[in-house]
């Protein structure tokens, strides 16, 4: 019999791609989300539109002993959503409720294997002040001091998953994602991340236009292409190791360099205009020492490859408008 898998947050960027991958692998998949994937058809066998803050719905959708559950639903977005402070209450309340409900529903059905998507945003701000030398090793998490409420909720929830692992013997797996990007994700609704926003700005600019960059653009990040994220996620979930572990790229670039790469892909030369905007930490990079050691895995593609595919998709969306 094929594996029975539940993906919550299946209408989002990572969830919709994960459903595709699980279907390619021959699994039976139920997806759940507030919405269908916006930019392509879901490949799930069964897709439930519903609100995971509702405990009753969570009990209904976990109606069997799934072989694997991937909990990806969260009230989230890029810097423009997470770092303005305007959405803090919703971010904390909504995502915590989802995690409380899903964990309990899975425990009641005796589901054993559950993957939780935490985030690099849970790492302490004080280790990410130097753009050239951020520390995001897994064991640098404490004393905790995330720079956003989004990060605090992730930290709380990953601890709750780990507590269910210890007390109820669930095969919990926790990954800390670092900036996952790719086609079929938010690119203009205010929840988009830097790679999608940069692709949109470059694709929409007319010759001679300036493109806006938040801050001085010297803040650093690393970005992981969606296919590599799925590879790491499935490897971790199907391993016998709990984590938490970083799933990210260690090819760190500044936001100015990211803009240059997108312009190079597009074959365009535009001027950068630095403006005020929500920024987040000064530097962040995935430390992949632990995942290499435990799972023998590291991303294999350079950032440029993933950016090319993402730019191609976003340019098409811009042209179709
Ligand atoms: P996304 O916003 O594209 O997907 C999240 C999905 O959750 C959305 O489709 C949304 O509708 C759904 N959702 C939100 N509230 C819900 C509710 N109450 N009931 C049902 N569904 C609800 O985000 P993503 O990039 O696919 O991220 C997936 C997970 O990975 C999230 O938990 C996110 O915090 C985590 N993560 C992502 C990144 C990244 O760079 N993409 C980085 C770190 C962590």
Tab-separated table of C-alpha atoms and ligand atoms in Angstrom:
chain	number	residue	atom	x	y	z
A	1	UNK	CA	0.000	0.000	0.000
A	2	UNK	CA	1.240	3.516	-0.752
A	3	UNK	CA	2.321	5.776	2.093
A	4	UNK	CA	-0.451	7.987	3.489
A	5	UNK	CA	0.824	11.517	3.986
A	6	UNK	CA	-0.703	14.710	5.376
A	7	UNK	CA	0.677	18.115	4.347
A	8	UNK	CA	-0.639	21.134	6.264
A	9	UNK	CA	0.051	24.463	4.576
A	10	UNK	CA	-0.250	22.656	1.224
A	11	UNK	CA	-1.416	25.831	-0.522
A	12	UNK	CA	1.857	27.639	0.189
A	13	UNK	CA	5.202	27.726	-1.573
A	14	UNK	CA	6.917	24.814	0.169
A	15	UNK	CA	3.722	22.823	0.796
A	16	UNK	CA	2.549	22.859	-2.822
A	17	UNK	CA	5.962	21.737	-4.081
A	18	UNK	CA	6.164	19.070	-1.357
A	19	UNK	CA	2.806	17.640	-2.458
A	20	UNK	CA	4.150	17.400	-6.022
A	21	UNK	CA	7.282	15.608	-4.827
A	22	UNK	CA	5.345	13.175	-2.608
A	23	UNK	CA	3.016	12.343	-5.498
A	24	UNK	CA	6.020	11.693	-7.754
A	25	UNK	CA	7.228	9.312	-5.039
A	26	UNK	CA	3.909	7.404	-5.176
A	27	UNK	CA	2.381	8.547	-1.874
A	28	UNK	CA	-1.318	9.177	-1.215
A	29	UNK	CA	-1.474	12.804	-0.105
A	30	UNK	CA	-4.018	14.945	1.718
A	31	UNK	CA	-3.317	18.671	1.658
A	32	UNK	CA	-4.916	21.228	3.962
A	33	UNK	CA	-4.806	25.015	3.751
A	34	UNK	CA	-6.932	28.150	3.918
A	35	UNK	CA	-6.528	28.347	0.165
A	36	UNK	CA	-5.594	26.286	-2.880
A	37	UNK	CA	-2.130	26.978	-4.310
A	38	UNK	CA	-2.525	30.325	-6.035
A	39	UNK	CA	-0.322	29.767	-9.056
A	40	UNK	CA	-0.789	26.107	-10.022
A	41	UNK	CA	-3.112	23.160	-9.479
A	42	UNK	CA	-2.524	21.061	-6.406
A	43	UNK	CA	-1.498	17.488	-7.081
A	44	UNK	CA	-2.925	16.232	-3.779
A	45	UNK	CA	-5.356	13.300	-3.870
A	46	UNK	CA	-7.533	15.115	-1.385
A	47	UNK	CA	-7.376	18.833	-0.573
A	48	UNK	CA	-9.274	20.254	2.387
A	49	UNK	CA	-9.910	23.987	2.551
A	50	UNK	CA	-10.052	24.833	6.235
A	51	UNK	CA	-8.643	26.788	9.141
A	52	UNK	CA	-6.123	24.871	11.228
A	53	UNK	CA	-6.705	27.239	14.154
A	54	UNK	CA	-9.933	25.272	14.538
A	55	UNK	CA	-9.306	22.288	16.797
A	56	UNK	CA	-12.350	20.461	15.404
A	57	UNK	CA	-11.024	20.720	11.850
A	58	UNK	CA	-7.639	19.373	12.934
A	59	UNK	CA	-9.320	16.339	14.493
A	60	UNK	CA	-11.310	15.785	11.284
A	61	UNK	CA	-8.362	15.931	8.923
A	62	UNK	CA	-6.203	13.641	11.049
A	63	UNK	CA	-8.726	10.869	10.559
A	64	UNK	CA	-6.213	8.054	10.214
A	65	UNK	CA	-2.781	7.018	11.318
A	66	UNK	CA	-0.829	8.861	8.617
A	67	UNK	CA	2.632	7.475	7.890
A	68	UNK	CA	4.032	10.992	7.699
A	69	UNK	CA	2.723	14.461	8.585
A	70	UNK	CA	4.436	17.636	7.348
A	71	UNK	CA	3.329	20.712	9.318
A	72	UNK	CA	4.145	23.732	7.141
A	73	UNK	CA	1.197	26.024	7.851
A	74	UNK	CA	2.083	29.360	9.461
A	75	UNK	CA	0.994	32.961	9.313
A	76	UNK	CA	4.132	34.270	7.681
A	77	UNK	CA	5.804	36.265	4.967
A	78	UNK	CA	9.026	38.076	4.102
A	79	UNK	CA	10.590	41.035	5.916
A	80	UNK	CA	7.765	43.327	4.769
A	81	UNK	CA	5.303	41.164	6.711
A	82	UNK	CA	7.318	39.869	9.661
A	83	UNK	CA	9.517	42.829	10.657
A	84	UNK	CA	7.114	45.778	10.628
A	85	UNK	CA	5.558	44.775	13.971
A	86	UNK	CA	2.058	45.256	12.559
A	87	UNK	CA	1.257	41.542	12.381
A	88	UNK	CA	2.942	40.355	15.592
A	89	UNK	CA	-0.221	39.317	17.445
A	90	UNK	CA	-1.587	37.339	14.496
A	91	UNK	CA	1.754	35.725	13.726
A	92	UNK	CA	2.163	34.459	17.279
A	93	UNK	CA	-1.441	33.546	17.981
A	94	UNK	CA	-2.306	31.922	14.664
A	95	UNK	CA	0.828	29.862	14.218
A	96	UNK	CA	0.938	28.711	17.849
A	97	UNK	CA	-2.709	27.587	17.655
A	98	UNK	CA	-2.037	25.628	14.467
A	99	UNK	CA	0.883	23.827	16.099
A	100	UNK	CA	-1.016	23.111	19.332
A	101	UNK	CA	-3.956	21.666	17.401
A	102	UNK	CA	-1.996	19.571	14.925
A	103	UNK	CA	0.262	18.053	17.543
A	104	UNK	CA	-2.650	17.038	19.721
A	105	UNK	CA	-4.671	15.644	16.812
A	106	UNK	CA	-1.667	13.577	15.672
A	107	UNK	CA	-0.999	12.326	19.169
A	108	UNK	CA	-4.653	11.248	19.577
A	109	UNK	CA	-4.505	9.244	16.336
A	110	UNK	CA	-1.199	7.734	17.323
A	111	UNK	CA	0.555	9.299	14.298
A	112	UNK	CA	4.231	8.799	14.940
A	113	UNK	CA	6.205	10.705	12.339
A	114	UNK	CA	5.724	14.447	12.135
A	115	UNK	CA	7.940	17.058	10.504
A	116	UNK	CA	7.915	20.645	11.754
A	117	UNK	CA	9.266	23.587	9.756
A	118	UNK	CA	10.992	25.943	12.152
A	119	UNK	CA	13.037	28.870	10.901
A	120	UNK	CA	16.480	30.454	11.092
A	121	UNK	CA	14.578	33.444	12.517
A	122	UNK	CA	14.726	31.719	15.921
A	123	UNK	CA	18.505	32.322	16.200
A	124	UNK	CA	19.616	35.098	18.564
A	125	UNK	CA	20.034	38.536	17.105
A	126	UNK	CA	23.314	39.115	18.985
A	127	UNK	CA	25.057	36.441	16.856
A	128	UNK	CA	23.928	38.028	13.608
A	129	UNK	CA	25.226	41.605	13.887
A	130	UNK	CA	28.309	41.128	11.706
A	131	UNK	CA	27.248	40.709	8.062
A	132	UNK	CA	30.462	38.830	7.219
A	133	UNK	CA	30.448	36.487	10.166
A	134	UNK	CA	27.019	35.442	11.458
A	135	UNK	CA	26.758	32.417	13.725
A	136	UNK	CA	23.780	30.144	13.026
A	137	UNK	CA	25.104	26.854	14.349
A	138	UNK	CA	22.295	24.814	15.894
A	139	UNK	CA	23.816	24.963	19.364
A	140	UNK	CA	23.992	28.785	19.294
A	141	UNK	CA	20.209	29.054	19.874
A	142	UNK	CA	20.475	29.852	23.606
A	143	UNK	CA	20.323	32.207	25.426
A	144	UNK	CA	17.441	32.937	23.087
A	145	UNK	CA	16.952	36.370	21.560
A	146	UNK	CA	15.193	36.170	18.200
A	147	UNK	CA	14.706	39.572	16.565
A	148	UNK	CA	11.021	38.980	15.720
A	149	UNK	CA	7.883	37.539	17.300
A	150	UNK	CA	7.810	35.159	14.323
A	151	UNK	CA	11.137	33.759	15.572
A	152	UNK	CA	9.869	33.477	19.153
A	153	UNK	CA	6.826	31.503	18.028
A	154	UNK	CA	9.053	29.159	16.017
A	155	UNK	CA	11.247	28.631	19.054
A	156	UNK	CA	8.253	27.918	21.299
A	157	UNK	CA	6.746	25.504	18.780
A	158	UNK	CA	9.935	23.603	18.070
A	159	UNK	CA	10.310	23.119	21.833
A	160	UNK	CA	6.728	21.853	21.997
A	161	UNK	CA	7.377	19.321	19.196
A	162	UNK	CA	10.517	18.163	20.986
A	163	UNK	CA	8.539	17.811	24.235
A	164	UNK	CA	6.000	15.561	22.457
A	165	UNK	CA	8.938	13.541	21.204
A	166	UNK	CA	10.296	13.105	24.719
A	167	UNK	CA	7.032	12.566	26.594
A	168	UNK	CA	4.870	10.761	24.003
A	169	UNK	CA	7.535	9.030	21.978
A	170	UNK	CA	6.524	10.680	18.694
A	171	UNK	CA	9.086	10.577	15.869
A	172	UNK	CA	9.319	14.341	15.613
A	173	UNK	CA	11.659	15.940	13.049
A	174	UNK	CA	12.530	19.631	13.265
A	175	UNK	CA	14.249	21.651	10.533
A	176	UNK	CA	15.242	25.294	10.701
A	177	UNK	CA	14.736	26.562	7.141
A	178	UNK	CA	16.875	29.406	5.824
A	179	UNK	CA	15.143	31.530	3.125
A	180	UNK	CA	13.559	29.029	0.777
A	181	UNK	CA	12.638	30.337	-2.653
A	182	UNK	CA	11.382	29.191	-6.036
A	183	UNK	CA	8.596	29.520	-8.579
A	184	UNK	CA	4.887	29.318	-7.640
A	185	UNK	CA	5.247	31.384	-4.464
A	186	UNK	CA	4.212	34.875	-3.329
A	187	UNK	CA	5.830	37.523	-5.512
A	188	UNK	CA	3.708	40.655	-5.105
A	189	UNK	CA	1.186	40.275	-2.264
A	190	UNK	CA	3.322	41.780	0.523
A	191	UNK	CA	4.347	38.334	1.819
A	192	UNK	CA	7.069	37.752	-0.780
A	193	UNK	CA	10.716	37.204	0.225
A	194	UNK	CA	13.793	38.987	-1.112
A	195	UNK	CA	14.521	36.719	-4.141
A	196	UNK	CA	10.946	36.940	-5.468
A	197	UNK	CA	10.744	40.672	-4.720
A	198	UNK	CA	14.039	41.300	-6.508
A	199	UNK	CA	12.949	39.273	-9.546
A	200	UNK	CA	9.676	41.235	-9.678
A	201	UNK	CA	11.416	44.618	-9.366
A	202	UNK	CA	13.878	43.805	-12.136
A	203	UNK	CA	11.223	42.278	-14.412
A	204	UNK	CA	8.872	45.257	-13.957
A	205	UNK	CA	11.455	48.032	-14.317
A	206	UNK	CA	11.620	50.016	-17.512
A	207	UNK	CA	15.022	50.800	-19.023
A	208	UNK	CA	16.644	53.600	-17.035
A	209	UNK	CA	14.467	52.957	-13.943
A	210	UNK	CA	15.882	52.557	-10.457
A	211	UNK	CA	15.102	49.510	-8.319
A	212	UNK	CA	14.530	49.994	-4.611
A	213	UNK	CA	16.635	48.071	-2.113
A	214	UNK	CA	15.728	48.160	1.583
A	215	UNK	CA	18.584	49.547	3.698
A	216	UNK	CA	22.137	49.842	2.390
A	217	UNK	CA	21.914	46.396	0.787
A	218	UNK	CA	25.013	45.214	2.633
A	219	UNK	CA	22.945	42.926	4.898
A	220	UNK	CA	23.766	39.301	4.070
A	221	UNK	CA	21.625	36.181	3.659
A	222	UNK	CA	21.728	32.760	2.034
A	223	UNK	CA	18.897	31.363	-0.084
A	224	UNK	CA	17.957	27.753	-0.767
A	225	UNK	CA	16.141	26.635	-3.879
A	226	UNK	CA	12.897	24.758	-3.251
A	227	UNK	CA	13.980	21.408	-4.782
A	228	UNK	CA	16.982	21.258	-2.475
A	229	UNK	CA	14.798	22.153	0.497
A	230	UNK	CA	12.509	19.216	-0.316
A	231	UNK	CA	15.470	16.858	-0.676
A	232	UNK	CA	16.761	17.828	2.797
A	233	UNK	CA	13.273	17.729	4.315
A	234	UNK	CA	12.489	14.195	3.107
A	235	UNK	CA	15.931	12.931	4.044
A	236	UNK	CA	15.567	14.264	7.590
A	237	UNK	CA	11.981	13.052	8.009
A	238	UNK	CA	12.847	9.539	6.878
A	239	UNK	CA	16.038	9.366	8.919
A	240	UNK	CA	16.156	8.197	12.526
A	241	UNK	CA	17.338	11.567	13.798
A	242	UNK	CA	15.146	14.298	15.322
A	243	UNK	CA	17.167	17.486	14.855
A	244	UNK	CA	16.683	20.468	15.130
A	245	UNK	CA	18.874	21.064	12.116
A	246	UNK	CA	19.472	23.850	9.603
A	247	UNK	CA	18.217	23.263	6.084
A	248	UNK	CA	19.728	26.058	4.063
A	249	UNK	CA	22.487	27.104	1.730
A	250	UNK	CA	25.839	28.381	2.953
A	251	UNK	CA	26.416	30.526	-0.151
A	252	UNK	CA	26.078	33.858	1.610
A	253	UNK	CA	25.443	36.997	-0.476
A	254	UNK	CA	24.586	40.594	0.302
A	255	UNK	CA	21.240	41.917	-0.891
A	256	UNK	CA	23.170	44.173	-3.314
A	257	UNK	CA	24.838	41.059	-4.754
A	258	UNK	CA	21.462	39.338	-5.003
A	259	UNK	CA	20.181	42.308	-7.009
A	260	UNK	CA	23.242	42.149	-9.293
A	261	UNK	CA	22.693	38.428	-9.894
A	262	UNK	CA	19.061	38.959	-10.877
A	263	UNK	CA	20.039	41.821	-13.204
A	264	UNK	CA	22.678	39.604	-14.780
A	265	UNK	CA	20.095	36.861	-15.372
A	266	UNK	CA	17.697	39.386	-16.873
A	267	UNK	CA	20.477	40.938	-18.974
A	268	UNK	CA	19.595	44.382	-17.587
A	269	UNK	CA	21.578	47.120	-15.917
A	270	UNK	CA	19.450	49.133	-13.496
A	271	UNK	CA	20.479	51.565	-10.783
A	272	UNK	CA	19.960	50.568	-7.174
A	273	UNK	CA	18.215	53.069	-4.966
A	274	UNK	CA	18.608	52.438	-1.251
A	275	UNK	CA	15.500	53.275	0.738
A	276	UNK	CA	14.294	52.766	4.287
A	277	UNK	CA	12.556	49.476	4.904
A	278	UNK	CA	12.199	46.582	7.345
A	279	UNK	CA	15.525	44.759	7.485
A	280	UNK	CA	15.863	41.979	10.056
A	281	UNK	CA	19.285	40.892	11.252
A	282	UNK	CA	22.459	42.286	9.678
A	283	UNK	CA	23.859	38.928	8.582
A	284	UNK	CA	22.617	35.353	8.335
A	285	UNK	CA	24.012	32.207	6.770
A	286	UNK	CA	23.184	28.542	7.161
A	287	UNK	CA	25.778	26.544	9.076
A	288	UNK	CA	25.642	23.117	7.438
A	289	UNK	CA	28.192	21.322	9.598
A	290	UNK	CA	25.605	19.344	11.571
A	291	UNK	CA	23.443	18.216	8.647
A	292	UNK	CA	26.533	17.097	6.739
A	293	UNK	CA	27.736	15.182	9.739
A	294	UNK	CA	24.383	13.529	10.597
A	295	UNK	CA	22.794	13.021	7.182
A	296	UNK	CA	25.719	13.448	4.781
A	297	UNK	CA	23.736	16.090	2.913
A	298	UNK	CA	24.494	19.530	1.548
A	299	UNK	CA	22.849	21.584	-1.205
A	300	UNK	CA	24.434	20.855	-4.570
A	301	UNK	CA	23.283	23.742	-6.787
A	302	UNK	CA	24.626	27.304	-6.765
A	303	UNK	CA	22.207	30.138	-5.966
A	304	UNK	CA	22.371	31.375	-9.565
A	305	UNK	CA	20.696	28.207	-10.920
A	306	UNK	CA	17.651	28.531	-8.653
A	307	UNK	CA	17.439	32.260	-9.303
A	308	UNK	CA	17.354	31.650	-13.065
A	309	UNK	CA	14.319	29.358	-12.713
A	310	UNK	CA	12.581	31.740	-10.327
A	311	UNK	CA	13.238	34.787	-12.523
A	312	UNK	CA	11.877	32.979	-15.568
A	313	UNK	CA	8.624	32.212	-13.729
A	314	UNK	CA	8.195	35.699	-12.233
A	315	UNK	CA	8.948	37.405	-15.539
A	316	UNK	CA	6.151	35.343	-17.087
A	317	UNK	CA	3.751	36.464	-14.330
A	318	UNK	CA	4.734	40.107	-14.897
A	319	UNK	CA	4.192	39.808	-18.654
A	320	UNK	CA	0.811	38.108	-18.151
A	321	UNK	CA	-0.525	40.963	-15.956
B	1	LIG	P1	3.666	30.083	2.730
B	1	LIG	O1	3.161	31.313	3.396
B	1	LIG	O2	3.786	30.064	1.260
B	1	LIG	O3	2.773	28.837	3.184
B	1	LIG	C1	2.165	28.749	4.442
B	1	LIG	C2	0.742	28.306	4.205
B	1	LIG	O4	0.079	28.188	5.472
B	1	LIG	C3	-0.082	29.316	3.377
B	1	LIG	O5	-0.554	28.720	2.188
B	1	LIG	C4	-1.206	29.708	4.309
B	1	LIG	O6	-2.461	29.911	3.645
B	1	LIG	C5	-1.274	28.516	5.253
B	1	LIG	N1	-1.949	28.883	6.492
B	1	LIG	C6	-1.702	29.967	7.268
B	1	LIG	N2	-2.582	30.006	8.280
B	1	LIG	C7	-3.391	28.921	8.142
B	1	LIG	C8	-4.507	28.429	8.866
B	1	LIG	N3	-4.956	29.055	9.950
B	1	LIG	N4	-5.118	27.301	8.437
B	1	LIG	C9	-4.682	26.661	7.304
B	1	LIG	N5	-3.631	27.077	6.585
B	1	LIG	C10	-3.007	28.205	6.993
B	1	LIG	O7	5.066	29.750	3.414
B	1	LIG	P2	6.203	28.735	2.961
B	1	LIG	O8	7.325	29.541	2.456
B	1	LIG	O9	5.634	27.651	2.128
B	1	LIG	O10	6.635	28.174	4.386
B	1	LIG	C11	6.177	26.943	4.918
B	1	LIG	C12	6.681	26.794	6.337
B	1	LIG	O11	8.108	26.894	6.382
B	1	LIG	C13	6.150	27.862	7.291
B	1	LIG	O12	5.895	27.262	8.546
B	1	LIG	C14	7.294	28.817	7.426
B	1	LIG	O13	7.273	29.512	8.642
B	1	LIG	C15	8.487	27.882	7.315
B	1	LIG	N6	9.670	28.596	6.833
B	1	LIG	C16	9.724	29.052	5.556
B	1	LIG	C17	10.844	29.745	5.138
B	1	LIG	C18	10.938	30.294	3.736
B	1	LIG	O14	11.925	30.961	3.454
B	1	LIG	N7	9.997	30.050	2.842
B	1	LIG	C19	11.921	29.971	6.007
B	1	LIG	C20	11.827	29.490	7.302
B	1	LIG	C21	10.709	28.785	7.708
